[in-house]
mmCIF file of C-alpha atoms and ligand atoms in Angstrom:
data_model
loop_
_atom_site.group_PDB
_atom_site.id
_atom_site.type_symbol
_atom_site.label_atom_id
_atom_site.label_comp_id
_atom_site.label_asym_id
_atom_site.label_seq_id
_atom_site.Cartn_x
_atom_site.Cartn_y
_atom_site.Cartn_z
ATOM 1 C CA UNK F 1 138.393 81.100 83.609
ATOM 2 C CA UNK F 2 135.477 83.686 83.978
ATOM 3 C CA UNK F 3 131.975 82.395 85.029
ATOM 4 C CA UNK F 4 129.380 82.593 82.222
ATOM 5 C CA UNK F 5 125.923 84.041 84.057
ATOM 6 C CA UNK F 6 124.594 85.220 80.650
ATOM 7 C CA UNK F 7 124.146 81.267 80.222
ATOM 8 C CA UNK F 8 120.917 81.942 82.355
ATOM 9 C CA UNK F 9 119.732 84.598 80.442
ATOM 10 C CA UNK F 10 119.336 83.433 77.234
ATOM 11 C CA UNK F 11 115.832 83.892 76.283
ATOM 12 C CA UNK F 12 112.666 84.540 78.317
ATOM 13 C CA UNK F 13 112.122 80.728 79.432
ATOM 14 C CA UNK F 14 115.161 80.174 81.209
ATOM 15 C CA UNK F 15 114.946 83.820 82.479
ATOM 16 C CA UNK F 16 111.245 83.290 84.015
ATOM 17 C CA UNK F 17 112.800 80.158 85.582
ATOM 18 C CA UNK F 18 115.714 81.693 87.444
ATOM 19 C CA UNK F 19 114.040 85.029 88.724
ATOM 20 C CA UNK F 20 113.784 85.245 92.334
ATOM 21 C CA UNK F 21 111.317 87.751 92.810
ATOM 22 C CA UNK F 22 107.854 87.889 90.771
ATOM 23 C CA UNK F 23 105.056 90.126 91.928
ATOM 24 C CA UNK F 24 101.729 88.425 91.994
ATOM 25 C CA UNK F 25 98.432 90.891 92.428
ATOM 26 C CA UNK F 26 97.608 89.411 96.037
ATOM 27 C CA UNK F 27 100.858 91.721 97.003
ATOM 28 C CA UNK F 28 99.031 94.928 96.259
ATOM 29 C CA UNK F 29 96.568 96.942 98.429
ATOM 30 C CA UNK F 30 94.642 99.721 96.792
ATOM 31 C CA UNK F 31 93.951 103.489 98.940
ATOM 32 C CA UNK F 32 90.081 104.810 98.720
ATOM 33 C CA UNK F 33 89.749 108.082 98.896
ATOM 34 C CA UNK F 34 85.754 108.048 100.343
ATOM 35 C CA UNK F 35 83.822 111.813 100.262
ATOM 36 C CA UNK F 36 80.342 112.618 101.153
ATOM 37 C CA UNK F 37 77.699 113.383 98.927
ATOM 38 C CA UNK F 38 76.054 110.848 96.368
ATOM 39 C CA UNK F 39 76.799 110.044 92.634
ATOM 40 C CA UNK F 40 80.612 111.456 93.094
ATOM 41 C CA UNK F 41 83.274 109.957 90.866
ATOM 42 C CA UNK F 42 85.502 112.621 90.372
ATOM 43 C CA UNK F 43 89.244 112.658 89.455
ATOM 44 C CA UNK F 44 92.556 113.406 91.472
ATOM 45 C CA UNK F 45 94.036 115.742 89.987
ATOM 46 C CA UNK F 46 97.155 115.142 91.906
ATOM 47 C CA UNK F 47 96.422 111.740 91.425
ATOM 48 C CA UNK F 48 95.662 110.851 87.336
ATOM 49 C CA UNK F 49 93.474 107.581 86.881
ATOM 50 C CA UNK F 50 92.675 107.359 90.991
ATOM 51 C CA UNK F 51 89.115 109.050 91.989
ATOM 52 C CA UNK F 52 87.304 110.768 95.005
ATOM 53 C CA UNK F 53 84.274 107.926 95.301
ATOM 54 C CA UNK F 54 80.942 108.457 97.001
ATOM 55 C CA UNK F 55 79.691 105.746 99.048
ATOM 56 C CA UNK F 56 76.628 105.126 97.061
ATOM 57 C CA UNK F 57 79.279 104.619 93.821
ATOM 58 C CA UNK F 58 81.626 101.865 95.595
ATOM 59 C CA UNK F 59 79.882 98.908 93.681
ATOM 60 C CA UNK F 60 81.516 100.062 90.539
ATOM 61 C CA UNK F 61 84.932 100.548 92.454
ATOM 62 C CA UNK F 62 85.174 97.763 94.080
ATOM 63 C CA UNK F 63 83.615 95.321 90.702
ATOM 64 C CA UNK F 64 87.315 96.461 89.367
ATOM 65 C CA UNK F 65 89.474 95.822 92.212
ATOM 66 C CA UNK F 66 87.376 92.409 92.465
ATOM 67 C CA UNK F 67 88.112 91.494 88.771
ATOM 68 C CA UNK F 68 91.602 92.663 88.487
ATOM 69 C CA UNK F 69 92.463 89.821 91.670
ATOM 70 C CA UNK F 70 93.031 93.180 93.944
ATOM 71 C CA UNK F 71 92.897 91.549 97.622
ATOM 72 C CA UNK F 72 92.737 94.590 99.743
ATOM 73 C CA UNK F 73 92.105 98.149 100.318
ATOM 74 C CA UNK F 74 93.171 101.050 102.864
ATOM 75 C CA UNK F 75 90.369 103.868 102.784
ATOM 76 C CA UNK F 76 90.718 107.373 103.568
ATOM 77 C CA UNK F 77 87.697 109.566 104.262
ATOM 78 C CA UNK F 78 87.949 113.295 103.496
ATOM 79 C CA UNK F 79 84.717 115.004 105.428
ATOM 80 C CA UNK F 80 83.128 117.888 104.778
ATOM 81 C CA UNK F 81 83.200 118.705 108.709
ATOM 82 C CA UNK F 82 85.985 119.115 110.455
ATOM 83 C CA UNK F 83 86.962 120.668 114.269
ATOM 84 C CA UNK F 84 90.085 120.656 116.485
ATOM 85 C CA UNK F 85 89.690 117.661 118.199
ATOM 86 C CA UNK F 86 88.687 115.762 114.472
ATOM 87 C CA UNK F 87 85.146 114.367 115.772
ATOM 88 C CA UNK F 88 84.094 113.014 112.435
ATOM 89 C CA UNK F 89 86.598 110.456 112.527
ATOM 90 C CA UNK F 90 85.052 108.743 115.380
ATOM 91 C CA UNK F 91 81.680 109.006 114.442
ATOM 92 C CA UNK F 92 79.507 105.645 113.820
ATOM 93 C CA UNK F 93 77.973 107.684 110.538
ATOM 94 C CA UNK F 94 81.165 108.452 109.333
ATOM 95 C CA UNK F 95 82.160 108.363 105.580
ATOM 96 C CA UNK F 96 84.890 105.785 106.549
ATOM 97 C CA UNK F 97 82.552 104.012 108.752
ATOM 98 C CA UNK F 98 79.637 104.077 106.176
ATOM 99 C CA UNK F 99 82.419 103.196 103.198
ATOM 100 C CA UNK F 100 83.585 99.694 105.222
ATOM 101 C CA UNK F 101 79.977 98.656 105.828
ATOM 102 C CA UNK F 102 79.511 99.053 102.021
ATOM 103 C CA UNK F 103 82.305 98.163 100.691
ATOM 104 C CA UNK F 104 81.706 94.270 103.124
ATOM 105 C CA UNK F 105 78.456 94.179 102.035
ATOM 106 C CA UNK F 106 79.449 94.294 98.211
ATOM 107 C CA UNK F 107 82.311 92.177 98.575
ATOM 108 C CA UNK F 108 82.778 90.229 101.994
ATOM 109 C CA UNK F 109 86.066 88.857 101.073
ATOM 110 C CA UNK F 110 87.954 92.490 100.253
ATOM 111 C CA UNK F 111 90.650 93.005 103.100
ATOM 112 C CA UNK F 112 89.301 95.968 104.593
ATOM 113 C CA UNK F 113 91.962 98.198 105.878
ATOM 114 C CA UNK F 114 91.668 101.428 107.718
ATOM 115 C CA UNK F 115 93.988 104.327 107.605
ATOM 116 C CA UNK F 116 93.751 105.448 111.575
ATOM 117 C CA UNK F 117 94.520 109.287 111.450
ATOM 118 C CA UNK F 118 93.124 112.631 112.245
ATOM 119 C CA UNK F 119 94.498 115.008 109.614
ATOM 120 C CA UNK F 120 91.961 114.795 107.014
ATOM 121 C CA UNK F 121 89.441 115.669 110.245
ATOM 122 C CA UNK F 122 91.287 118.270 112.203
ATOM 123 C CA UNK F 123 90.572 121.934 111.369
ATOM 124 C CA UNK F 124 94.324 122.725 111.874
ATOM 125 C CA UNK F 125 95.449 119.745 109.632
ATOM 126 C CA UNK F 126 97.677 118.084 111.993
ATOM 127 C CA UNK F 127 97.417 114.330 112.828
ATOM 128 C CA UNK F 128 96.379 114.492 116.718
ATOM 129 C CA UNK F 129 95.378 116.778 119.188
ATOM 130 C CA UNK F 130 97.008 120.767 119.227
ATOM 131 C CA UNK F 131 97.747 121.906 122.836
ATOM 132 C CA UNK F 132 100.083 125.365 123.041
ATOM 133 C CA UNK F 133 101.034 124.802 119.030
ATOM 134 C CA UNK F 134 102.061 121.732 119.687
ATOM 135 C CA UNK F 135 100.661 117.701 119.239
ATOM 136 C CA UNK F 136 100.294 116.548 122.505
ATOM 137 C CA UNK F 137 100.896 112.460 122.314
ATOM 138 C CA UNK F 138 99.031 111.142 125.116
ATOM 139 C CA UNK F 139 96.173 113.162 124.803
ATOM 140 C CA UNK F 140 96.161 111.881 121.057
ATOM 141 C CA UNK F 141 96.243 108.475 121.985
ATOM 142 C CA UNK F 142 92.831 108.438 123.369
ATOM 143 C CA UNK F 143 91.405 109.907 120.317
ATOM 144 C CA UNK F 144 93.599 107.287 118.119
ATOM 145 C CA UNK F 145 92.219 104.289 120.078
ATOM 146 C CA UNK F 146 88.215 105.909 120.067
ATOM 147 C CA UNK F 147 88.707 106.077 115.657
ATOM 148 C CA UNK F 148 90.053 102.095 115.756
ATOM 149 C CA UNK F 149 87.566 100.914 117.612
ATOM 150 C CA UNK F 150 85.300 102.569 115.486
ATOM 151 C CA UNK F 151 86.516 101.725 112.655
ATOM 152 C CA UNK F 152 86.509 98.005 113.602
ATOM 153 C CA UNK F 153 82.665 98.280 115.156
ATOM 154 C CA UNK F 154 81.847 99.049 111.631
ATOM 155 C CA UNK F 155 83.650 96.177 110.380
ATOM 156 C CA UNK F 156 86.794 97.093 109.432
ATOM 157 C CA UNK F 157 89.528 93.583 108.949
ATOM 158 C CA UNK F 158 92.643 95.777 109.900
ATOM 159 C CA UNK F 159 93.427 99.151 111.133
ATOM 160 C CA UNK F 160 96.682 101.216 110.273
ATOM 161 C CA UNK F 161 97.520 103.959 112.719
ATOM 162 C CA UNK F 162 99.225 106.279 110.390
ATOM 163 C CA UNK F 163 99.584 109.422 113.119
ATOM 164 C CA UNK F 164 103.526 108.346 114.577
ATOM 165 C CA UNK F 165 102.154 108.787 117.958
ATOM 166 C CA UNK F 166 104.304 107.112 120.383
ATOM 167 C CA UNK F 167 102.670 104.145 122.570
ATOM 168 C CA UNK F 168 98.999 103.927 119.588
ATOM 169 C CA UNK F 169 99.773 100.588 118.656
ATOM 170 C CA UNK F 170 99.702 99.292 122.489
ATOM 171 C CA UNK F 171 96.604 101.969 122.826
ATOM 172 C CA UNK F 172 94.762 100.457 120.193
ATOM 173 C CA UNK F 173 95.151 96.951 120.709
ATOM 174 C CA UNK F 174 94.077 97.196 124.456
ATOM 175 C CA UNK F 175 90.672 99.154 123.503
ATOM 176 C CA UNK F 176 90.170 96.381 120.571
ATOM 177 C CA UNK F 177 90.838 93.612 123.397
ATOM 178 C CA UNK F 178 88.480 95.124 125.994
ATOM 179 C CA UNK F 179 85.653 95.583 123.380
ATOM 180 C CA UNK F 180 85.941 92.177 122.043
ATOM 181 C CA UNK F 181 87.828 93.217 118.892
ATOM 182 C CA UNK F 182 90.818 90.323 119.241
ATOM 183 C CA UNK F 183 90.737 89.514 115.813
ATOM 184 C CA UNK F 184 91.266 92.777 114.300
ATOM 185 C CA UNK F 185 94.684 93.469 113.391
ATOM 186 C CA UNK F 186 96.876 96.129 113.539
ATOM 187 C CA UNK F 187 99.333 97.068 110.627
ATOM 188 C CA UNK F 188 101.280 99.861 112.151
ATOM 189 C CA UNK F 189 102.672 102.698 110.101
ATOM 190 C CA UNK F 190 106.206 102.148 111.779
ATOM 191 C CA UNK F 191 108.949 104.089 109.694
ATOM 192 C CA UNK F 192 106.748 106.220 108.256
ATOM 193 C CA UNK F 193 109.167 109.681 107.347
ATOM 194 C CA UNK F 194 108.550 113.318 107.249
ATOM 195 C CA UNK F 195 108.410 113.117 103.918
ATOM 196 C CA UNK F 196 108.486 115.479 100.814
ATOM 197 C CA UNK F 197 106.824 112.380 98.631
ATOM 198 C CA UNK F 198 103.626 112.773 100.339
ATOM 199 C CA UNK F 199 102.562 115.957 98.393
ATOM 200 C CA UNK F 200 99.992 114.617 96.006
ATOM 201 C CA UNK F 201 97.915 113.117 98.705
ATOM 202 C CA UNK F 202 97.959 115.796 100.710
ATOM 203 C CA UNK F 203 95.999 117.686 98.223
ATOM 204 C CA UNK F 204 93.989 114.601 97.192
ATOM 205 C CA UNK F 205 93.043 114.078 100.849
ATOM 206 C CA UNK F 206 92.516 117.687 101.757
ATOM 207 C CA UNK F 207 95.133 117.432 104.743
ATOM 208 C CA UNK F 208 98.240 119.705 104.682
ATOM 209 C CA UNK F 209 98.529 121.221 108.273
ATOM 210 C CA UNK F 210 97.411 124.832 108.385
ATOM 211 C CA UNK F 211 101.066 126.172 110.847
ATOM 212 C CA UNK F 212 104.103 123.960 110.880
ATOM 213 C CA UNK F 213 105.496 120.810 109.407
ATOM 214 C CA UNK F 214 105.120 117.205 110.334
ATOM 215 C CA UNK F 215 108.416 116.693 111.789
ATOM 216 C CA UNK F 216 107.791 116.401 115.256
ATOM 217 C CA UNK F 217 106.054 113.256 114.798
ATOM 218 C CA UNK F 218 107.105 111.473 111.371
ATOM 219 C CA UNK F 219 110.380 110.734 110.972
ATOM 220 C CA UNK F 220 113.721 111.906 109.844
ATOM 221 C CA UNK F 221 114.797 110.857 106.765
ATOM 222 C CA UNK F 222 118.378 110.908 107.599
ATOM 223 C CA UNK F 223 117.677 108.051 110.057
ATOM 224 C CA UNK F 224 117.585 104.150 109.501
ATOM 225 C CA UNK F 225 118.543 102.868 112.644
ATOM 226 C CA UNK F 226 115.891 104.950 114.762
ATOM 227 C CA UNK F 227 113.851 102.998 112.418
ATOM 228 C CA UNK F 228 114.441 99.391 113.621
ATOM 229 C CA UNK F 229 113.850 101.194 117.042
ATOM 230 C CA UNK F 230 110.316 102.333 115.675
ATOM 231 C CA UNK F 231 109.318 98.778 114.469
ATOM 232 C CA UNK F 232 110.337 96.660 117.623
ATOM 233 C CA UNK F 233 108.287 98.970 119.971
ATOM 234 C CA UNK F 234 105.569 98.467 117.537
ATOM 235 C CA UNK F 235 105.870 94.708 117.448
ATOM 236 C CA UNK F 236 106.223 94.948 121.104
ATOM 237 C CA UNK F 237 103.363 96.323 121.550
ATOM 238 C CA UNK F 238 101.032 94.155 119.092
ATOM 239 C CA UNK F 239 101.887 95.230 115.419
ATOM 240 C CA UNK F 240 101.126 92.059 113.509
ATOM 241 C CA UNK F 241 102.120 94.289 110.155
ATOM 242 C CA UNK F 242 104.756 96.441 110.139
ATOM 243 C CA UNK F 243 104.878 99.090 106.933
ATOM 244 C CA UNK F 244 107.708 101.471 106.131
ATOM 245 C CA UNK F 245 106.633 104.593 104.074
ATOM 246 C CA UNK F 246 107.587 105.731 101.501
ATOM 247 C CA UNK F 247 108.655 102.645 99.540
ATOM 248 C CA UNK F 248 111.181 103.272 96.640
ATOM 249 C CA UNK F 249 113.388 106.196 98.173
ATOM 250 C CA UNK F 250 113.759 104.040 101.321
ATOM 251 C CA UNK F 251 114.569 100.636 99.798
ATOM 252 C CA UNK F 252 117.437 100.272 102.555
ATOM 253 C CA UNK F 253 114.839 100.695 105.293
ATOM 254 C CA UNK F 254 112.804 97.784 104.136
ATOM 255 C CA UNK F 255 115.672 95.358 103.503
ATOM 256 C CA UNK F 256 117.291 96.164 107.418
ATOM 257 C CA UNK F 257 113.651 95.354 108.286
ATOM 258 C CA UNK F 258 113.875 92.336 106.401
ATOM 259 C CA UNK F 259 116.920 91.168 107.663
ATOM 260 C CA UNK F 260 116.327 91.846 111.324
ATOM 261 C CA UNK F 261 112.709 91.311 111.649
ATOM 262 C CA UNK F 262 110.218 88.078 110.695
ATOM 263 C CA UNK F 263 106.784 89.989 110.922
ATOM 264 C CA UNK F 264 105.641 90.660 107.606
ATOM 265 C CA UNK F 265 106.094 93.833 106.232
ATOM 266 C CA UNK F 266 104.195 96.437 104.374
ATOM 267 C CA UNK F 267 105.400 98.943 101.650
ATOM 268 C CA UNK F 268 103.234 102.479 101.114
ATOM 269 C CA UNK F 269 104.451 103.701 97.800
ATOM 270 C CA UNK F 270 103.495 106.938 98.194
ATOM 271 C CA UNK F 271 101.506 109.577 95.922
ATOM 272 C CA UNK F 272 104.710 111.258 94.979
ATOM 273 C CA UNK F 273 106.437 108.590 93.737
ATOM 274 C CA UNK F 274 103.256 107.748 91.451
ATOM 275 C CA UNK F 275 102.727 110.928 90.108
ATOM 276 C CA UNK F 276 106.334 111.366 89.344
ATOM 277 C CA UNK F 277 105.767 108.365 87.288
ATOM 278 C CA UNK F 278 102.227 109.713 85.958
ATOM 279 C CA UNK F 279 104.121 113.001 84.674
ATOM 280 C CA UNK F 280 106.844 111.520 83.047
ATOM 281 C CA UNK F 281 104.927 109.108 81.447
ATOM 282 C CA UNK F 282 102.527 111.906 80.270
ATOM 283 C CA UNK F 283 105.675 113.543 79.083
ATOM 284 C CA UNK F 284 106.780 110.823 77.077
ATOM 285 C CA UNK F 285 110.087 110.582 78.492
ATOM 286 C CA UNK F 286 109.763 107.008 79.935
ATOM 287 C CA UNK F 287 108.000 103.529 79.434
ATOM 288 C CA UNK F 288 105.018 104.125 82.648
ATOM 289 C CA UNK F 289 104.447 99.911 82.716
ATOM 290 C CA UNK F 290 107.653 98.977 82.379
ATOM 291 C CA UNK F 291 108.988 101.810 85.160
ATOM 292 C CA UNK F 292 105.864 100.631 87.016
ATOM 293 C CA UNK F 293 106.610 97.207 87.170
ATOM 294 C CA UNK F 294 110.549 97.305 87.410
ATOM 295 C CA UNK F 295 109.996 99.712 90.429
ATOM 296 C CA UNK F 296 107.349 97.855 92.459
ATOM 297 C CA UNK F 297 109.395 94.724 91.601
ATOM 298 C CA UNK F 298 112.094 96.662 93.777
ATOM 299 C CA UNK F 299 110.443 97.060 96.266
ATOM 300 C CA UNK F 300 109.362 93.469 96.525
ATOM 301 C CA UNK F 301 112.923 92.479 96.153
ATOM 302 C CA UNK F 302 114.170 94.905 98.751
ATOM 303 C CA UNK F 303 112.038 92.519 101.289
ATOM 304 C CA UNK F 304 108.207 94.027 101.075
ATOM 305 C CA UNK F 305 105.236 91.129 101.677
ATOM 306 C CA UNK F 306 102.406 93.873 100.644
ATOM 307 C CA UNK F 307 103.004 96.841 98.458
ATOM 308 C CA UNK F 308 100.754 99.477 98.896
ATOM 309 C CA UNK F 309 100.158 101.416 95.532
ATOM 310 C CA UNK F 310 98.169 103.863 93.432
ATOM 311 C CA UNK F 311 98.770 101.299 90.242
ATOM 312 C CA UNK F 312 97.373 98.359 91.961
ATOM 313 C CA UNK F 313 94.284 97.894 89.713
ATOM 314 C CA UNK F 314 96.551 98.408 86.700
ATOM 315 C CA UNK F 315 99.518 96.541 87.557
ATOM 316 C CA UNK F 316 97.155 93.624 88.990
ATOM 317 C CA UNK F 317 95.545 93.378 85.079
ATOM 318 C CA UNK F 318 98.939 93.393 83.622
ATOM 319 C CA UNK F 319 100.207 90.387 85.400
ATOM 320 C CA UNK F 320 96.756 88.457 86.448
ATOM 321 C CA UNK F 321 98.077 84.929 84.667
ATOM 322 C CA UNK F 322 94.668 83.044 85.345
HETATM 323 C C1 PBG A 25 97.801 110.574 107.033
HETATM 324 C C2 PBG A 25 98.468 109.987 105.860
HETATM 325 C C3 PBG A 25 99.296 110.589 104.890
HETATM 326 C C4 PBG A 25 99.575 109.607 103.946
HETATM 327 C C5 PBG A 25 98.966 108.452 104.355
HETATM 328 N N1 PBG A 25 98.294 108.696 105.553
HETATM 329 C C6 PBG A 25 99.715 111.991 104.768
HETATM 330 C C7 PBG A 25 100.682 112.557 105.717
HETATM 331 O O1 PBG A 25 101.112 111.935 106.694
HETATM 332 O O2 PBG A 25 101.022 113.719 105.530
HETATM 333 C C8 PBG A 25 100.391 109.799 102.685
HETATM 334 C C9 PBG A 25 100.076 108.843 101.581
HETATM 335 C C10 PBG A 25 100.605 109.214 100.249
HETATM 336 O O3 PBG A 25 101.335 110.216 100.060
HETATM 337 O O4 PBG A 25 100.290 108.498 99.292
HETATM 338 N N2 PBG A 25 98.570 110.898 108.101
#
């Protein structure tokens, strides 16, 4: 005799009961892409529905993430200035800086997150510092650790190095220590991949590198073992958030993390995978809520605590039950 499993799904009641994994909108965080100027709400091309904000425009922002149950943000700050050693992102009167101040005085309970990088601030586009064509790590730790602690003097809950240098996470959690930062917390871009999916973003956030590729520093996405490798040095030295990036092409990543790991763990699902979405929604070739939902659902189910997404403010309104 055969087992009967469509028994259980017989109509939505007994469905809802069974389901083992429901997404709730305290699992999404929502990126901020901050500019400078005033009175700036402009829209990413790359990016349809997701803006370039001006500080002195958060309130609006940040009402919608508040009302839709949105519990946190991860802000990026494209600046006007740039140089090689990417200055502005250590500077007190930075956009990012300015953007967390705001954004805690508006609404003190938003989980402020900080993307910790220096590729939207480096004239040549690459995420630390260039010596003979090439990123030199150690140098670029210094810098990495001087834009945390910055980032948390302004008032910043979390920071997220996103740069793949080896030995930030330890870097940045001594300079928080020394400077009386213990509380911050660090969730560490651990797998993040040299990856194609990042396209969109790197238009929205004005940061492609200007000679070469990545690949030195992200990783290869051929490899899921060098991953697990990747996330216990970065629990080992203070991660108390691990995230693999992207999310829905590297569903395998986040379930070995699940299964070998107990920290929680992040998703970034990435600009390309939205806008793939975006455009074949605006095509008319799929269902964009449904394909929205089923996928992020996924990625929940494949072992993800936080999903970080471009569709948080509109997934969080299509499933808010209160
Ligand atoms: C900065 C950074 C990138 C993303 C997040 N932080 C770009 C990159 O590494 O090239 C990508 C995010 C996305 O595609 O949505 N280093």
């Amino acid at each position: 005799m055969f087992k009967r499993y469509r028994r259980l799904r017989k109509n939505y009641a007994i469905r809802s009961m069974v389901r083992e994994t429901v997404l709730n909108e305290e699992d999404f965080v929502y990126p901020l892409f901050i500019v400078e100027g005033n009175n700036i709400k402009k829209e990413i091309k790359s990016l349809p529905g997701n803006f370039h904000w001006s500080v002195d425009r958060l309130d609006e922002l940040v009402e919608d993430i508040v009302r839709a149950g949105v519990k946190g943000v991860i802000i990026f700050g494209i600046p006007n200035y740039k140089d090689d050693v990417g200055s502005g992102a250590y500077d007190d009167e930075g956009i990012v800086q300015k953007a967390v101040r705001e954004i805690k005085r508006i609404a003190p309970d938003i989980w402020v997150i900080t993307d910790v990088c220096m590729c939207e601030y480096t004239s040549h586009g690459h995420c630390g510092i260039v010596i003979d064509n090439s990123v030199d790590n150690d140098e670029t730790l210094k810098y990495i650790a001087k834009i945390a602690l910055s980032h948390a003097q302004s008032g910043a809950d979390m920071v997220a190095p996103s740069d793949m240098m080896d030995g930030r996470v330890g870097a940045i959690r001594s300079i928080l220590d020394e400077n009386g930062y213990k509380d911050v917390s660090i969730m560490a871009y651990s797998a993040k991949y040299a990856s194609a999916f990042y396209g969109p973003f790197r238009e929205a956030a004005d940061c492609c590198p200007e000679f070469g590729d990545r690949k030195s520093y992200q990783m290869d996405p051929a490899n899921s073992r060098e991953a697990m490798l990747e996330i216990q040095e970065d629990i080992d030295e203070g991660a108390d958030i691990v995230m693999i990036k992207p999310a829905l092409p590297y569903l395998d990543i986040i379930k070995m993390t699940r299964d070998k790991f107990d920290n929680p763990i992040a998703a970034y699902s990435v600009s390309g995978e939205f806008a793939m979405i975006k455009a074949a929604a605006a095509l008319g070739v799929i269902d964009e809520k449904a394909i929205v939902l089923e996928s992020l659902t996924s990625i929940k189910r494949a072992g993800a605590d936080i999903i970080i997404t471009y569709h948080a403010i509109d997934v969080a309104r299509w499933i808010r039950r209160d």
